XYZ file of C-alpha atoms in Angstrom:
725
model
C 142.086 215.542 128.723
C 144.337 217.435 126.453
C 141.780 218.266 124.185
C 139.550 219.617 126.737
C 141.978 221.630 128.092
C 143.129 223.430 124.839
C 139.608 224.265 124.043
C 139.150 225.911 127.269
C 142.345 227.451 126.894
C 141.260 229.074 123.674
C 137.709 229.970 125.146
C 139.456 231.624 127.970
C 141.624 233.962 125.509
C 138.636 234.806 123.534
C 136.510 235.836 126.538
C 139.577 237.959 128.084
C 139.844 239.514 124.713
C 136.310 240.200 123.329
C 134.332 240.585 126.957
C 136.551 241.569 129.847
C 139.077 243.588 128.177
C 136.379 245.726 126.117
C 134.610 246.640 129.214
C 137.548 247.741 131.265
C 138.444 249.703 128.025
C 135.051 251.530 128.554
C 135.378 252.136 131.906
C 138.797 253.250 131.874
C 138.781 257.171 133.305
C 140.119 259.936 131.993
C 143.046 260.361 134.885
C 142.807 257.254 137.123
C 141.256 257.037 140.514
C 142.275 259.445 143.278
C 145.055 258.755 145.755
C 143.940 259.209 149.317
C 146.328 261.552 151.071
C 147.079 261.117 154.847
C 148.712 264.495 155.773
C 150.917 264.367 158.865
C 152.691 267.675 159.121
C 153.550 267.702 162.844
C 156.775 265.863 164.470
C 157.905 265.051 160.791
C 161.580 265.037 159.981
C 162.091 268.267 157.604
C 163.379 268.006 154.173
C 166.531 269.865 153.345
C 166.583 272.335 150.527
C 169.229 270.686 148.821
C 168.252 266.851 147.954
C 170.925 264.491 149.153
C 172.885 261.929 147.152
C 171.466 258.448 146.552
C 173.213 257.022 149.725
C 171.944 259.476 152.308
C 168.981 261.656 150.810
C 165.888 260.945 148.517
C 166.986 263.642 146.123
C 168.975 263.111 143.155
C 172.561 261.744 143.310
C 175.322 264.233 143.730
C 178.796 263.673 144.412
C 179.296 261.627 147.682
C 180.915 263.314 150.889
C 183.886 260.848 151.347
C 184.031 262.127 154.914
C 180.650 260.952 155.685
C 179.840 257.723 157.692
C 178.558 254.609 155.928
C 174.462 254.680 156.276
C 174.642 252.026 158.801
C 176.111 254.110 161.261
C 173.953 257.377 159.912
C 172.771 259.422 163.299
C 169.193 258.680 164.372
C 168.192 262.500 163.410
C 168.187 261.287 159.788
C 165.717 258.439 160.004
C 162.091 258.369 160.694
C 159.964 255.649 162.618
C 158.768 252.586 160.233
C 155.190 252.286 160.188
C 152.912 249.392 161.693
C 153.842 246.083 160.366
C 151.743 243.323 159.022
C 150.837 241.008 161.851
C 151.690 237.625 159.656
C 155.085 235.778 159.128
C 155.731 232.899 156.778
C 154.496 229.393 158.134
C 156.529 226.638 159.287
C 156.366 224.936 155.726
C 158.224 227.688 154.280
C 160.790 227.673 156.547
C 161.226 223.714 155.879
C 161.304 224.279 151.832
C 163.701 227.122 152.301
C 165.914 224.642 154.450
C 165.472 221.862 152.113
C 168.374 220.271 150.511
C 166.193 219.355 147.381
C 165.775 221.906 144.129
C 164.668 221.636 140.934
C 168.195 221.792 139.719
C 169.108 218.816 142.030
C 166.351 216.604 140.629
C 167.620 217.372 137.021
C 170.860 216.615 137.952
C 169.786 212.889 138.998
C 167.359 212.701 136.119
C 168.443 215.098 133.069
C 165.686 213.737 131.132
C 162.955 215.229 133.474
C 160.945 218.332 132.479
C 161.793 221.175 135.171
C 157.915 221.572 135.566
C 157.567 217.716 136.468
C 160.540 218.435 138.814
C 158.471 221.403 140.269
C 155.601 219.067 141.104
C 157.810 216.624 142.705
C 159.479 219.105 144.704
C 156.216 220.439 145.724
C 154.591 217.097 146.306
C 157.853 215.790 148.570
C 157.461 219.390 150.517
C 153.987 219.411 150.872
C 154.239 222.852 150.168
C 150.502 223.815 149.215
C 149.605 222.877 152.764
C 151.662 225.764 154.165
C 149.450 228.504 155.708
C 150.612 231.876 157.035
C 151.039 232.250 160.687
C 150.312 235.060 162.524
C 153.070 237.145 164.456
C 151.281 240.052 166.153
C 153.840 243.142 166.302
C 153.925 244.269 170.048
C 152.163 247.488 171.076
C 154.844 250.189 171.319
C 157.466 248.532 169.298
C 157.682 251.364 166.795
C 156.528 249.099 164.100
C 159.739 246.772 164.074
C 159.187 243.109 162.752
C 159.722 240.762 166.058
C 163.291 239.778 166.231
C 162.121 236.205 165.999
C 160.492 237.068 162.382
C 163.875 238.455 161.545
C 165.714 235.471 162.710
C 163.281 233.099 160.703
C 163.951 235.271 157.536
C 167.597 234.701 158.504
C 167.148 230.869 158.488
C 165.774 231.041 154.918
C 168.874 231.651 153.049
C 172.284 230.537 152.336
C 174.230 234.129 153.210
C 177.707 232.781 153.743
C 179.692 234.698 156.207
C 177.247 237.805 156.639
C 174.084 237.916 158.036
C 171.939 240.319 156.214
C 171.070 243.694 157.513
C 167.736 244.317 159.291
C 166.473 245.994 156.404
C 167.496 243.391 153.765
C 165.627 240.875 155.976
C 162.745 242.724 156.363
C 162.110 242.871 152.666
C 163.286 239.329 152.101
C 160.655 238.267 154.972
C 157.640 239.691 153.181
C 158.712 238.246 149.876
C 158.730 235.136 151.544
C 155.309 235.838 153.108
C 153.981 235.948 149.376
C 155.055 232.633 148.684
C 153.499 231.044 151.410
C 151.025 228.504 150.329
C 152.056 229.256 146.620
C 155.789 228.577 146.262
C 155.250 228.901 142.232
C 154.943 232.571 142.561
C 158.789 232.723 143.563
C 159.928 231.076 140.050
C 162.641 229.714 142.059
C 163.054 226.738 144.254
C 162.612 228.117 147.579
C 165.986 226.891 149.209
C 167.748 228.930 146.367
C 166.022 231.974 146.689
C 168.484 233.533 149.544
C 171.925 233.304 148.656
C 174.958 235.155 148.407
C 177.388 236.302 145.804
C 179.707 239.067 144.370
C 179.152 241.757 141.732
C 182.357 242.723 139.804
C 180.606 244.799 137.409
C 177.541 247.007 136.632
C 176.871 248.554 133.539
C 174.877 251.877 133.065
C 175.136 252.658 129.677
C 173.510 251.843 125.922
C 172.698 248.508 124.665
C 176.115 248.048 122.653
C 178.203 248.112 125.621
C 175.866 245.574 127.394
C 175.759 243.319 124.576
C 179.674 243.591 124.138
C 180.119 242.288 127.711
C 177.460 239.447 126.800
C 179.559 238.756 123.884
C 182.983 238.559 125.864
C 181.119 236.123 128.376
C 180.083 233.809 125.387
C 183.051 233.635 123.520
C 184.692 232.552 126.756
C 182.067 229.672 127.489
C 183.474 226.113 127.833
C 180.221 224.116 128.606
C 176.726 226.111 128.453
C 175.155 229.162 127.622
C 171.525 230.390 128.494
C 170.357 233.459 127.219
C 166.680 234.850 128.142
C 165.272 238.190 126.732
C 161.783 239.438 126.050
C 162.180 240.863 122.554
C 164.860 239.602 120.375
C 164.863 241.720 116.931
C 167.355 241.281 114.148
C 169.718 244.184 114.796
C 173.055 245.370 115.037
C 172.595 244.443 118.963
C 171.781 240.628 117.811
C 174.516 240.574 115.667
C 176.946 241.160 118.224
C 175.368 238.204 120.089
C 175.420 235.862 116.980
C 178.762 236.763 115.858
C 179.929 235.818 119.416
C 178.102 232.360 119.075
C 180.214 231.796 115.738
C 183.140 232.636 117.448
C 182.643 230.274 120.182
C 181.699 227.466 117.821
C 185.173 228.437 116.116
C 186.980 228.238 119.373
C 185.305 224.968 120.357
C 186.413 223.250 117.072
C 189.681 224.271 117.727
C 189.973 222.710 120.986
C 189.844 219.388 119.447
C 187.645 217.641 122.089
C 184.566 216.797 120.374
C 182.119 218.340 123.025
C 179.692 220.582 122.109
C 178.681 223.673 123.842
C 175.082 223.680 124.855
C 173.156 226.965 123.991
C 169.476 227.727 125.103
C 167.754 230.930 124.010
C 164.106 232.188 125.007
C 162.341 235.014 123.622
C 158.726 236.323 123.569
C 157.711 236.946 119.727
C 153.897 236.338 119.382
C 152.544 233.177 117.804
C 149.249 231.602 117.430
C 150.752 228.366 118.623
C 151.104 229.865 122.124
C 147.269 229.499 122.578
C 147.723 225.871 123.236
C 151.562 225.870 123.914
C 152.861 228.909 125.644
C 156.356 227.153 125.579
C 156.883 226.956 122.017
C 160.028 225.324 120.609
C 161.076 226.970 117.342
C 162.256 225.731 114.375
C 165.433 226.344 112.912
C 163.730 227.599 109.775
C 161.726 230.469 111.913
C 164.628 231.273 114.375
C 167.424 231.521 111.347
C 165.059 233.617 109.436
C 165.429 237.313 108.777
C 162.997 238.719 111.700
C 165.367 237.018 114.205
C 168.709 235.993 112.608
C 170.093 233.586 114.856
C 172.663 231.471 113.109
C 171.468 228.201 111.285
C 172.974 224.814 112.523
C 175.702 224.819 109.726
C 176.993 228.112 110.699
C 177.629 226.814 114.517
C 178.714 223.318 113.951
C 179.916 222.934 117.646
C 177.061 224.096 119.494
C 174.019 222.248 120.220
C 171.231 225.395 119.916
C 167.729 225.203 121.019
C 165.244 228.002 120.844
C 162.208 229.007 122.691
C 159.610 231.469 122.186
C 157.661 231.946 125.379
C 154.287 233.672 126.040
C 151.392 233.339 128.467
C 148.217 234.768 126.585
C 146.937 237.245 126.459
C 148.879 239.653 128.919
C 151.581 237.229 130.338
C 154.617 238.405 128.823
C 157.961 236.981 129.282
C 159.980 239.940 130.121
C 162.752 238.388 131.972
C 166.204 239.413 130.639
C 169.249 237.436 131.898
C 172.067 235.098 130.674
C 173.821 232.590 132.427
C 177.394 230.995 131.247
C 178.858 227.758 132.487
C 176.825 228.181 135.441
C 179.629 230.289 137.014
C 178.486 233.868 135.997
C 175.194 235.294 135.493
C 173.792 238.748 134.105
C 170.610 240.424 134.882
C 169.817 243.326 132.628
C 167.240 245.714 131.654
C 167.650 245.743 127.940
C 166.107 243.563 124.931
C 168.234 242.409 122.211
C 167.195 245.062 119.670
C 168.769 248.695 118.888
C 167.060 251.650 120.456
C 168.067 254.796 122.216
C 167.775 253.654 125.639
C 170.169 254.197 128.541
C 170.128 250.577 130.386
C 171.690 248.641 133.211
C 173.393 245.199 133.973
C 174.644 243.470 136.872
C 177.421 241.030 136.571
C 177.015 238.186 139.662
C 179.037 235.451 140.469
C 179.345 233.078 143.312
C 176.237 230.618 144.974
C 173.621 233.237 143.500
C 173.935 231.836 140.316
C 172.676 228.435 141.132
C 169.517 230.320 141.768
C 169.589 232.165 138.639
C 169.957 228.665 136.906
C 167.153 227.243 138.718
C 164.839 229.935 137.588
C 166.037 229.489 133.915
C 165.316 225.742 134.121
C 161.703 226.721 135.385
C 161.376 229.293 132.914
C 162.048 226.690 130.097
C 159.478 223.994 131.479
C 159.888 221.431 129.167
C 162.590 218.978 129.030
C 165.626 220.095 127.731
C 167.102 218.622 124.480
C 170.027 218.193 124.980
C 170.131 218.485 128.793
C 172.639 221.319 130.376
C 176.071 219.973 130.748
C 176.768 221.636 134.255
C 173.606 220.017 135.960
C 175.644 218.467 138.313
C 178.307 221.265 138.793
C 176.729 223.921 140.975
C 178.330 227.310 141.407
C 178.416 227.280 144.981
C 180.875 224.285 144.641
C 183.783 226.719 143.786
C 184.801 230.392 144.765
C 183.702 233.424 142.089
C 185.964 233.104 139.166
C 186.186 237.099 139.050
C 188.097 237.408 141.924
C 189.571 233.972 142.788
C 193.070 235.015 141.994
C 193.189 238.396 143.416
C 193.214 241.994 141.806
C 196.266 241.628 140.560
C 194.969 238.968 137.465
C 192.129 241.332 136.450
C 194.430 244.173 135.336
C 195.991 244.869 132.128
C 198.978 247.190 131.552
C 197.996 251.080 132.514
C 198.004 252.209 128.965
C 194.314 252.370 127.620
C 193.697 250.668 124.246
C 193.343 252.689 120.742
C 189.498 253.222 120.517
C 187.927 252.198 117.232
C 187.687 254.770 114.593
C 183.829 255.066 114.896
C 181.084 254.758 117.627
C 179.449 251.663 115.978
C 182.206 249.810 118.087
C 179.615 247.643 119.065
C 179.766 245.833 115.777
C 183.686 245.089 115.662
C 184.876 241.798 116.672
C 186.613 242.883 120.141
C 186.521 240.499 122.598
C 187.722 241.820 125.935
C 189.921 239.247 128.378
C 189.159 240.723 131.626
C 186.316 242.945 133.163
C 189.281 245.766 133.863
C 190.321 245.671 130.143
C 186.704 245.960 128.978
C 185.876 248.812 131.234
C 189.100 250.615 129.759
C 188.483 250.047 126.154
C 184.710 251.690 126.825
C 186.464 254.598 128.759
C 188.895 255.322 125.990
C 185.676 255.913 123.763
C 184.960 258.746 125.752
C 188.144 260.191 126.259
C 189.298 262.647 123.693
C 192.717 261.575 121.997
C 194.488 261.765 118.487
C 192.761 258.615 117.745
C 189.335 259.637 118.823
C 187.548 262.098 116.541
C 185.511 263.771 119.453
C 187.041 267.226 120.543
C 185.577 267.241 123.927
C 184.237 264.645 126.326
C 180.738 265.930 125.779
C 181.096 265.252 122.068
C 182.231 261.917 122.797
C 179.282 261.174 125.197
C 177.012 262.293 122.051
C 178.521 259.915 119.825
C 178.408 257.182 122.514
C 174.467 257.694 122.994
C 173.918 257.780 119.260
C 175.481 254.774 118.576
C 173.382 252.699 115.967
C 170.222 254.384 115.900
C 170.814 258.282 115.767
C 174.169 258.781 114.068
C 173.756 262.409 113.426
C 171.770 263.640 116.191
C 172.608 266.493 118.405
C 170.734 268.091 121.048
C 168.751 271.554 119.843
C 170.899 274.590 121.549
C 167.977 275.108 123.783
C 168.203 271.371 124.852
C 171.782 270.886 124.840
C 173.852 270.681 128.223
C 176.826 273.221 127.977
C 180.091 271.439 128.310
C 180.998 273.890 130.892
C 178.382 273.153 133.413
C 177.831 269.545 132.418
C 181.466 268.247 132.401
C 182.982 270.659 134.959
C 185.681 267.946 136.109
C 187.057 264.635 135.552
C 185.182 263.126 138.413
C 182.102 264.173 136.572
C 182.948 262.106 133.280
C 180.589 259.713 132.007
C 181.790 256.323 133.429
C 179.531 253.387 131.552
C 181.292 250.381 133.180
C 181.788 250.437 136.815
C 184.526 247.743 137.667
C 183.795 247.266 141.519
C 187.021 246.463 143.777
C 187.276 242.757 144.842
C 184.913 242.056 147.991
C 183.703 238.893 149.918
C 180.426 237.454 148.940
C 177.431 239.452 150.489
C 173.593 238.557 150.763
C 171.379 238.490 147.666
C 167.914 236.853 146.974
C 165.967 236.331 143.768
C 162.495 238.363 143.969
C 160.801 237.258 141.034
C 157.161 236.740 139.505
C 155.453 234.292 137.274
C 153.543 235.346 134.307
C 149.692 235.908 134.598
C 147.758 236.057 131.233
C 143.990 237.267 132.149
C 143.537 240.848 132.195
C 142.427 241.046 135.478
C 145.103 242.530 137.605
C 144.800 239.561 140.281
C 148.197 238.590 140.241
C 149.596 241.046 142.683
C 151.237 239.082 145.520
C 154.588 237.816 144.838
C 158.236 238.113 145.695
C 159.144 240.887 143.365
C 155.938 243.120 144.223
C 156.308 242.173 148.333
C 160.157 243.609 148.234
C 159.218 246.673 146.681
C 156.561 247.518 148.932
C 158.420 246.303 151.759
C 161.309 249.002 150.578
C 158.918 251.994 150.793
C 157.433 250.592 154.174
C 160.728 250.315 156.002
C 163.003 252.473 154.827
C 163.684 255.063 157.327
C 165.520 257.722 155.080
C 165.051 257.387 151.101
C 164.058 255.274 148.538
C 165.344 255.986 144.850
C 163.281 254.724 142.001
C 164.246 254.813 138.426
C 162.040 252.958 135.804
C 160.747 253.806 132.324
C 157.232 253.613 133.657
C 155.415 254.214 137.254
C 151.891 253.501 137.264
C 151.059 250.326 139.461
C 148.266 250.836 141.500
C 149.627 249.155 144.848
C 152.603 251.395 144.642
C 151.112 254.642 144.401
C 149.766 254.603 147.708
C 152.924 253.181 149.103
C 154.993 256.260 147.712
C 152.222 258.680 149.239
C 152.488 257.163 152.960
C 156.170 256.965 152.694
C 156.591 260.685 151.823
C 153.920 261.589 154.450
C 155.808 259.639 156.879
C 158.998 261.593 156.267
C 161.053 259.260 153.947
C 162.567 261.130 151.092
C 161.589 259.197 147.608
C 163.321 260.062 144.404
C 161.872 258.991 141.026
C 163.316 259.040 137.700
C 161.197 258.200 135.012
C 161.035 258.455 131.324
C 158.788 261.250 129.813
C 155.885 259.688 127.466
C 157.648 256.012 127.595
C 154.962 253.544 126.120
C 152.449 255.953 126.643
C 150.167 254.676 123.945
C 150.621 251.009 125.537
C 150.203 252.755 129.296
C 146.830 253.836 128.038
C 145.427 250.479 127.448
C 142.497 249.454 129.820
C 143.724 248.379 133.354
C 147.461 249.202 132.305
C 147.431 252.154 134.861
C 147.740 255.261 132.802
C 150.886 257.156 131.468
C 153.669 258.675 133.593
C 152.188 262.547 133.042
C 149.215 261.434 134.785
C 150.409 259.516 137.512
C 153.220 262.289 138.217
C 150.232 264.696 138.762
C 148.205 262.252 140.619
C 151.008 261.857 143.033
C 151.868 265.498 143.657
C 148.240 266.325 144.217
C 147.715 263.685 146.527
C 150.274 264.543 148.866
C 150.107 267.217 151.936
C 152.499 270.419 151.491
C 154.783 268.385 153.962
C 154.549 265.091 151.917
C 155.560 267.187 148.605
C 158.893 268.135 149.980
C 159.965 264.650 150.352
C 158.804 263.593 146.798
C 161.730 264.277 144.207
C 159.997 263.543 141.109
C 162.318 263.641 137.572
C 162.019 262.987 133.821
C 164.998 261.264 132.610
C 167.316 263.727 131.003
C 170.056 262.534 128.674
C 174.012 262.956 129.667
C 174.290 265.421 126.758
C 171.039 267.248 127.128
C 169.518 270.021 129.331
C 165.524 269.012 129.075
C 163.654 265.802 128.698
C 163.162 264.301 125.511
C 159.538 262.363 124.855
C 160.431 258.415 124.122
C 158.349 258.460 121.140
C 160.984 260.712 119.527
C 163.357 258.000 120.282
C 166.376 259.876 120.703
C 167.314 259.770 124.588
C 165.091 257.254 126.655
C 166.030 255.273 129.672
C 165.083 251.806 130.303
C 166.748 251.248 133.725
C 164.707 248.850 136.450
C 165.974 249.928 139.676
C 164.992 250.602 143.247
C 167.329 251.532 146.039
C 166.195 251.802 149.704
C 168.390 253.943 152.387
C 170.862 253.806 149.930
C 172.314 250.329 150.817
C 169.581 247.673 149.995
C 168.860 247.652 146.170
C 166.155 245.441 143.885
C 167.542 245.687 140.346
C 166.376 243.250 137.311
C 163.943 243.416 134.718
C 160.870 244.693 136.368
C 159.233 247.997 135.584
C 157.339 250.236 138.089
C 154.252 249.570 135.843
C 151.125 247.706 136.069
C 152.267 244.762 133.429
C 155.411 244.234 135.216
C 153.429 244.006 138.670
C 150.368 241.997 137.714
C 151.427 240.147 134.418
C 154.784 239.653 133.082
C 157.353 237.280 134.394
C 160.126 239.088 135.762
C 163.565 238.420 137.389
C 165.037 240.784 139.850
C 168.136 240.359 142.569
C 167.359 241.923 145.965
C 171.271 242.956 146.900
C 172.593 243.876 150.421
C 175.043 246.225 148.815
C 178.422 246.705 150.374
C 179.217 250.136 151.062
C 181.750 250.633 148.324
C 179.502 249.469 145.650
C 176.393 251.381 146.860
C 178.853 254.609 146.381
C 179.866 253.145 142.851
C 176.115 253.281 142.006
C 175.493 256.656 143.376
C 178.506 257.695 141.421
C 177.304 256.058 138.218
C 173.835 257.188 138.298
C 174.964 260.712 138.742
C 177.917 260.782 135.986
C 175.832 258.907 133.554
C 172.681 260.836 133.230
C 171.875 264.725 133.655
C 168.233 263.992 135.032
C 169.258 265.114 138.453
C 170.407 268.569 136.997
C 167.463 269.257 134.600
C 164.571 266.770 134.836
C 162.732 267.826 138.246
C 158.937 268.466 137.925
C 157.020 271.100 139.364
C 156.604 270.194 143.144
C 152.923 271.264 143.303
C 151.401 269.860 140.004
C 154.132 267.588 139.185
C 154.615 269.001 135.692
C 157.908 269.799 134.186
C 158.479 273.172 132.535
C 161.323 274.827 131.324
C 162.943 278.379 132.533
C 160.298 280.158 130.370
C 157.422 278.179 131.531
C 156.911 275.807 128.411
C 156.105 271.947 128.795
C 158.500 269.419 127.290
C 157.789 269.336 123.480
C 155.463 266.390 122.144
C 154.569 265.466 125.861
C 151.101 263.928 125.805
C 150.182 266.301 128.940
C 148.618 265.076 132.333
C 144.993 264.328 130.777
C 145.164 261.974 127.399
C 141.296 261.886 126.877
C 139.059 259.013 127.776
C 139.379 257.040 124.395
C 143.033 257.514 123.782
C 143.765 253.749 124.790
C 142.648 253.021 121.072
C 146.207 253.742 120.020
C 147.379 251.333 122.234
C 145.452 248.631 120.721
C 147.226 249.384 117.646
C 150.588 249.168 119.400
C 149.638 245.898 121.011
C 148.756 244.434 117.489
C 152.350 245.571 116.143
C 154.099 243.975 119.373
C 152.355 240.514 118.764
C 153.638 240.722 115.342
C 157.208 241.470 116.586
C 157.385 244.732 114.569
C 157.121 247.136 117.367
C 154.677 248.165 119.870
C 155.664 248.501 123.641
C-alpha cells in the first residue's frame, strides 16, 4: 500500500541518518586504508623523462607533433600488454534488448500520457530483462589478455554505429559497460537499444560558466518545439539570468511567429525539499520556482512557453548530479557545470545526430513521471535526419572573417548577444581574449585574467609569486587560451551513453553500472596512457586500478583540484580529500610505478601555482577521462565516491576522430597551466614551490579523525540550497 511504502521510506532514511551514518563517521580512519602495491620492475616499458602530450603519453598536454603518426598507427614499442581480462561477457538477453526496436521513447510516442517509469516497466517485461544472467567466456591461455574476438563482435552488435565500426578499445570499454547492466538494465538509465549510437561533435567548450551558459542561451532562443534542461544545482545568479533571459527571448520569438503553438520547456534540478522523503520527483510550483532562490520566469513572463519544473533527489545521498540540455531533439549538450556563479573552469560537449535520441531517452527516464504537457518531438527522432550543424557544409557555418567588436566589459555573459552560428560564437569569445583598441586588456594574459574573473572575482590578480609571467606563459599565438573549440566537419563516429542511477543509502554498494565499468575498463585495457581531469578523486575501486595501470607500464596523468570540496569529501564513507589520496597513491607505488603516475593540482591559465578551492579564485570542475589519447568519457561524473556510488550521472563514451582528439589535447594545454606548474612530488605526492613550501591554506595529507564534522555543516547547507558541495 502507498502509505506503508511511505512509512518504510521515511524509516529507512532515519535509520541511514542516525545509525549507519554515525557508525561510519566513528570508523573513518585518519588517512584512509592502505593500497596494495604490485611492484613489477622487470620487463617494463620505461618512462621518458619528458611527459608526452595527451594523445601519446600519460603526462601533461604539450604541443602535438603534426608529423607524428595517429595513435592507431603507433609502434608496438609504445604499447604495453593488457592484463588478464574478466572471464564473462553479457548474456543473450542483453544482446536481444540492445537490438530491439522498442524503447521508452517509442512507447511514449505511441502513448504520450504514459509515465516514463511505466514505459520502462513495460519495456523490461516485454524483453524479459530481469531473466538475463551473465554468461562466461574464458580468455584463452596465451592470448595476451585480449578479449576474444567474439566478445568484441557481440559488443559491436549492440549499437547503431552508422558507417564506422568502433575501435577495439572503445568496444572493450563498451563491452564492460554492457556486462554491468546484465540482469539490471535500469543501471544504464537509458533504453538498451539506444545506449550505443553515433553522432557528431561540432563544438567543445573548455572555459568558465559564462561561456557555457551563453552557448546554451544560443540554442534556447533558436528552439522551435522544446527545451529540456537538467542540472544539479540551480542558483539565482548571473549565470541563471543568461538562461532565463534566453527563455524570455524565446517566448518573444515564438509570439512573433504567430503560429499559436507554444514551445514546451522542462527544467530539472536538485534542491533539498522535505517532500523528497516521500516523492523524490517533486514537481515545483510556480510560486517556488519563480521565487528569489531560483528565479525562473513566471508564466506571465513567458506566455508562449509551457514551463514545467521538477526538483529531484533520492534521499539521503542519491543526488541528481546530471547536467545536460536537449533542444528540439536535434542537439544535446553534456556539461560539467551547474547553473550558478563560481570560479570553475568547466567543459561542455555539443552533440548532434542519433546519439541525441539516447540523451532524450535518458531525460525521459530521469523525469520519471508523466510529462504535462508531453514533449512535441516524441515522434520525431534525431536519427531520422542528418545532423543540422554540418548538413549544408562548412561554408554555411562561417561568418565574415573580421572578428566582432568585443563588449566593453568582461561581464559579457549578461549581455543580450545571441550568436547565429558556432563559428561566430567562437570568434566572439576569442575576441575577448585578443588585445585591440576596443578591448581594454593590454596583453593576452591580462585578457585571460579578466575572462577567468568574470562575475565572481572582478578585481582579482594573482600575487606576484603565484602569477604566470607573460613571457613564459604566453610565448606564441598557438599558446593563447582558446575557450571554444569549433571542430572541423566530420562524419558521425561511435558514441555511447555510460550513465548511472541514483542510490540513496550511504552504503557504497551501488558500484556496478556503465559509468564505473567504462572508467575501470579504460585503466584496464589502455596500452599507452590514461588522462584524468576531475575536481576530486577518491573512489575506492579507482585507486587500485590506477596503481595496477602504472605498475603495468601505462602512463596515468591526473589533473585534480587542490582542496576541492575537502569538507564534503571528509564526510563518512566519502573517500577522503584530494591530498590524502594523492599521498596514498604515490606511497603505494613501486619506484618504477611512480615514474608512470603524473599527478598535478590544477593551475589557472594566469597562475604559476595552485590555489586551494576554498579561496574561490581559480578552481577546476572538468570531468574527463581519455584512454590512449583517443577514447574518452566526458560528462557529469567526478572521480569521487559520491559520483561512483550515489549520484545520478550522465556521460558519453566517445571514439574520437583524430582531429577532435588533437583539438582536445591542444585545448587542455592552452586553457590551463596545470602541466607547467601543478606537478606533485613523485615520491610523497605533495606539491611544493621552488622554495619547498606547500600550497597556501592546503589541508595537508592528514586532516585529523573528526574533521568530517565540518562536512556535516556543509551537507546541511547544501540541502538548504545555500552552498556546501
